[in-house]
CSV table of C-alpha atoms and ligand atoms in Angstrom, one decimal:
chain,number,residue,atom,x,y,z
A,1,VAL,CA,-136.2,7.9,32.2
A,2,GLN,CA,-134.8,9.6,35.2
A,3,THR,CA,-136.7,12.0,37.4
A,4,LYS,CA,-135.3,14.4,39.9
A,5,ARG,CA,-136.8,15.7,43.1
A,6,ASN,CA,-135.0,18.0,45.4
A,7,GLY,CA,-131.8,17.3,43.5
A,8,VAL,CA,-132.0,13.7,44.4
A,9,ASP,CA,-132.1,11.1,41.7
A,10,MET,CA,-135.3,9.2,42.0
A,11,GLY,CA,-134.8,7.1,38.9
A,12,LYS,CA,-134.2,3.4,38.9
A,13,LYS,CA,-130.5,3.7,38.4
A,14,THR,CA,-128.5,1.7,40.9
A,15,GLN,CA,-126.5,3.8,43.3
A,16,LEU,CA,-122.9,2.7,43.9
A,17,THR,CA,-123.5,2.4,47.7
A,18,GLU,CA,-126.4,0.0,47.2
A,19,VAL,CA,-123.8,-2.6,46.0
A,20,LYS,CA,-122.9,-4.8,49.0
A,21,ALA,CA,-119.3,-5.1,48.0
A,22,VAL,CA,-119.0,-1.3,47.9
A,23,ALA,CA,-120.4,-0.9,51.3
A,24,GLU,CA,-118.0,-3.5,52.7
A,25,TYR,CA,-115.0,-2.0,50.9
A,26,LEU,CA,-115.8,1.5,52.2
A,27,LYS,CA,-116.0,0.2,55.8
A,28,LYS,CA,-112.7,-1.6,55.3
A,29,VAL,CA,-110.8,1.4,54.0
A,30,ALA,CA,-112.5,4.3,55.7
A,31,GLY,CA,-114.2,2.9,58.8
A,32,GLU,CA,-117.9,2.9,59.7
A,33,HIS,CA,-118.5,6.4,58.4
A,34,GLY,CA,-117.0,5.9,54.9
A,35,LEU,CA,-120.2,4.6,53.5
A,36,GLU,CA,-122.3,7.5,54.9
A,37,ILE,CA,-119.9,10.1,53.5
A,38,VAL,CA,-120.2,8.6,50.0
A,39,ARG,CA,-124.0,8.5,50.4
A,40,VAL,CA,-124.0,12.2,51.2
A,41,TRP,CA,-122.1,12.8,48.0
A,42,GLU,CA,-124.4,10.6,46.0
A,43,ARG,CA,-127.4,12.6,47.1
A,44,SER,CA,-126.2,16.0,46.0
A,45,LYS,CA,-123.1,15.4,43.8
A,46,LYS,CA,-121.8,18.7,45.1
A,47,GLY,CA,-118.6,19.4,47.0
A,48,PHE,CA,-119.2,19.4,50.8
A,49,ILE,CA,-117.4,20.8,53.8
A,50,ASP,CA,-116.3,18.2,56.5
A,51,GLU,CA,-118.0,20.2,59.3
A,52,ASP,CA,-121.4,20.0,57.5
A,53,VAL,CA,-121.1,16.3,57.0
A,54,ALA,CA,-120.1,15.9,60.7
A,55,ALA,CA,-123.2,17.9,61.8
A,56,LEU,CA,-125.4,15.9,59.4
A,57,LEU,CA,-124.2,12.6,60.7
A,58,GLY,CA,-124.0,13.7,64.3
A,59,VAL,CA,-120.3,12.8,64.8
A,60,LYS,CA,-117.2,14.7,65.6
A,61,VAL,CA,-115.6,16.5,62.7
A,62,THR,CA,-112.2,14.8,63.4
A,63,ILE,CA,-113.9,11.5,62.7
A,64,ILE,CA,-115.1,12.7,59.3
A,65,ARG,CA,-111.7,14.2,58.5
A,66,THR,CA,-110.0,10.9,59.3
A,67,ALA,CA,-112.4,9.0,57.1
A,68,LEU,CA,-112.0,11.6,54.3
A,69,ASN,CA,-108.2,11.4,54.5
A,70,ARG,CA,-108.3,7.6,54.3
A,71,LEU,CA,-110.5,7.9,51.2
A,72,HIS,CA,-108.1,10.4,49.9
A,73,TYR,CA,-105.2,8.0,50.3
A,74,TRP,CA,-107.0,5.6,47.9
A,75,GLY,CA,-107.9,8.5,45.5
A,76,ILE,CA,-111.6,8.1,46.3
A,77,SER,CA,-112.0,11.5,47.7
A,78,TYR,CA,-110.3,14.8,46.7
A,79,TYR,CA,-110.7,18.4,47.7
A,80,LYS,CA,-110.9,21.8,46.1
A,81,LYS,CA,-109.3,24.7,47.9
A,82,ARG,CA,-110.9,28.2,47.8
A,83,LYS,CA,-109.6,31.3,49.5
A,84,ASN,CA,-112.1,33.6,51.2
A,85,ARG,CA,-111.1,37.1,50.0
A,86,ARG,CA,-112.5,38.8,53.1
A,87,THR,CA,-110.9,36.6,55.8
A,88,GLY,CA,-108.0,35.2,53.8
A,89,TRP,CA,-108.9,31.7,55.0
A,90,TYR,CA,-109.2,28.7,52.9
A,91,THR,CA,-112.3,26.5,52.5
A,92,TYR,CA,-111.9,22.9,51.5
A,93,LYS,CA,-114.7,21.3,49.6
A,94,TRP,CA,-114.6,17.6,49.4
A,95,HIS,CA,-115.6,15.5,46.3
A,96,ILE,CA,-115.9,11.8,45.8
A,97,ASP,CA,-114.6,10.1,42.7
A,98,THR,CA,-117.3,7.4,42.4
A,99,LYS,CA,-115.7,6.1,39.2
A,100,ARG,CA,-112.4,5.4,40.9
A,101,LEU,CA,-114.3,3.8,43.8
A,102,ALA,CA,-116.2,1.5,41.5
A,103,GLU,CA,-113.0,0.5,39.7
A,104,LEU,CA,-111.2,-0.3,42.9
A,105,VAL,CA,-114.1,-2.5,44.2
A,106,LEU,CA,-114.5,-4.1,40.8
A,107,GLU,CA,-110.8,-5.0,40.7
A,108,GLY,CA,-111.1,-6.7,44.1
A,109,GLU,CA,-114.3,-8.5,43.3
A,110,MET,CA,-112.9,-9.9,40.1
A,111,GLU,CA,-109.9,-11.2,41.9
A,112,ALA,CA,-112.0,-12.8,44.6
A,113,LEU,CA,-114.2,-14.4,41.9
A,114,GLU,CA,-111.2,-15.9,40.2
A,115,LYS,CA,-110.1,-17.5,43.4
A,116,LEU,CA,-113.5,-18.9,44.1
A,117,LYS,CA,-113.7,-20.4,40.6
A,118,GLU,CA,-110.3,-22.0,41.0
A,119,LYS,CA,-111.5,-23.5,44.3
A,120,ARG,CA,-114.6,-24.8,42.6
A,121,LEU,CA,-112.5,-26.4,39.8
A,122,LEU,CA,-110.3,-28.1,42.4
A,123,LYS,CA,-113.3,-29.4,44.3
A,124,HIS,CA,-114.9,-30.8,41.1
A,125,ASP,CA,-111.7,-32.5,40.1
A,126,SER,CA,-111.4,-34.9,42.8
A,127,THR,CA,-113.2,-36.7,45.5
A,128,MET,CA,-111.8,-36.0,48.9
A,129,PHE,CA,-111.3,-38.3,51.9
A,130,THR,CA,-110.9,-37.5,55.5
A,131,CYS,CA,-111.2,-39.0,59.0
A,132,LYS,CA,-114.1,-38.2,61.5
A,133,LYS,CA,-112.0,-35.4,63.1
A,134,GLY,CA,-111.2,-33.9,59.8
A,135,CYS,CA,-107.4,-33.7,60.4
A,136,GLU,CA,-106.7,-33.3,56.7
A,137,GLU,CA,-108.4,-33.9,53.4
A,138,TYR,CA,-106.8,-36.0,50.7
A,139,PRO,CA,-107.7,-36.9,47.1
A,140,PHE,CA,-108.5,-40.5,46.4
A,141,GLU,CA,-105.0,-41.5,45.2
A,142,VAL,CA,-103.3,-40.2,48.3
A,143,ALA,CA,-105.9,-41.6,50.7
A,144,ALA,CA,-105.5,-45.0,49.0
A,145,GLU,CA,-101.7,-44.8,49.6
A,146,TYR,CA,-102.5,-44.3,53.3
A,147,GLN,CA,-104.9,-47.3,53.0
A,148,PHE,CA,-107.6,-45.0,54.1
A,149,ARG,CA,-106.1,-44.5,57.5
A,150,CYS,CA,-105.6,-41.0,58.7
A,151,PRO,CA,-101.8,-40.4,59.0
A,152,PHE,CA,-102.5,-38.1,62.0
A,153,CYS,CA,-104.9,-40.0,64.2
A,154,GLY,CA,-105.1,-43.4,62.6
A,155,ASP,CA,-108.8,-43.3,62.1
A,156,VAL,CA,-110.6,-44.6,59.0
A,157,MET,CA,-110.8,-42.0,56.3
A,158,GLU,CA,-114.1,-41.8,54.4
A,159,PHE,CA,-115.5,-39.9,51.4
A,160,VAL,CA,-116.2,-36.3,52.2
A,161,ASP,CA,-119.7,-35.2,51.5
A,162,ASP,CA,-119.1,-31.7,50.2
A,163,THR,CA,-122.6,-30.9,49.0
A,164,ALA,CA,-123.0,-28.2,51.6
A,165,TYR,CA,-119.6,-26.8,50.9
A,166,SER,CA,-120.2,-26.8,47.1
A,167,LYS,CA,-123.5,-25.1,47.6
A,168,ARG,CA,-121.9,-22.4,49.8
A,169,LEU,CA,-119.2,-21.9,47.2
A,170,GLU,CA,-121.8,-21.7,44.4
A,171,ASN,CA,-123.8,-19.0,46.3
A,172,GLN,CA,-120.6,-17.0,47.0
A,173,ILE,CA,-119.8,-17.1,43.3
A,174,LYS,CA,-123.3,-16.0,42.3
A,175,GLU,CA,-123.3,-13.1,44.7
A,176,LEU,CA,-119.9,-11.9,43.4
A,177,GLU,CA,-121.0,-12.2,39.8
A,178,ARG,CA,-124.1,-10.1,40.6
A,179,ASP,CA,-121.9,-7.4,42.2
A,180,VAL,CA,-119.5,-7.5,39.3
A,181,LYS,CA,-122.4,-7.0,36.8
A,182,LYS,CA,-123.8,-4.1,38.8
A,183,LEU,CA,-120.4,-2.4,39.1
A,184,LYS,CA,-119.7,-2.8,35.4
A,185,LYS,CA,-123.1,-1.3,34.5
A,186,ILE,CA,-122.4,1.7,36.8
A,187,LEU,CA,-119.0,2.2,35.2
A,188,GLU,CA,-120.4,2.0,31.7
A,189,LYS,CA,-122.8,4.8,32.5
A,190,ALA,CA,-120.0,6.8,34.1
A,191,GLN,CA,-118.0,6.8,30.9
B,201,LIG,ZN1,-107.4,-37.9,61.6
């Protein structure tokens, strides 16, 4: 059950900007204010004027415009033009396509996840050997051909203890899988 207060969704629903990967993505494509702009949109889900957001965030309007244009390039933001009959001027109200944003981030996350899983497979396939300096890592067969002497520095090559590396890899995979799950859930609800 969702409850609304002051037009703000107070329900348990996960907001897109709460997903770490979304925050990182927005920073990458639209700079440090990208995330804040999308948050403004999430709070009201109403078209906004760049000047209002600039005032709200306490930054120059040109900075907000730049961020909005960068988001527009990726199809994440779009505007609706309206003519003021009295002045003849146009007002631009900006909107955020959160579905498009979620899809873009999800795409990137799935790709990254695939790569990490490939890495994990490779690691599990063979035991690696290297010298103390760590010039290069070799699977057993290759290290044996070198008679366990590093071809670069001549030092003895020993079995690489990759427990820490594997753990780090495992954590990265878990984190990505969590994000992917959240994003898919958000997208399902957006259908
Ligand atoms: Zn070496």
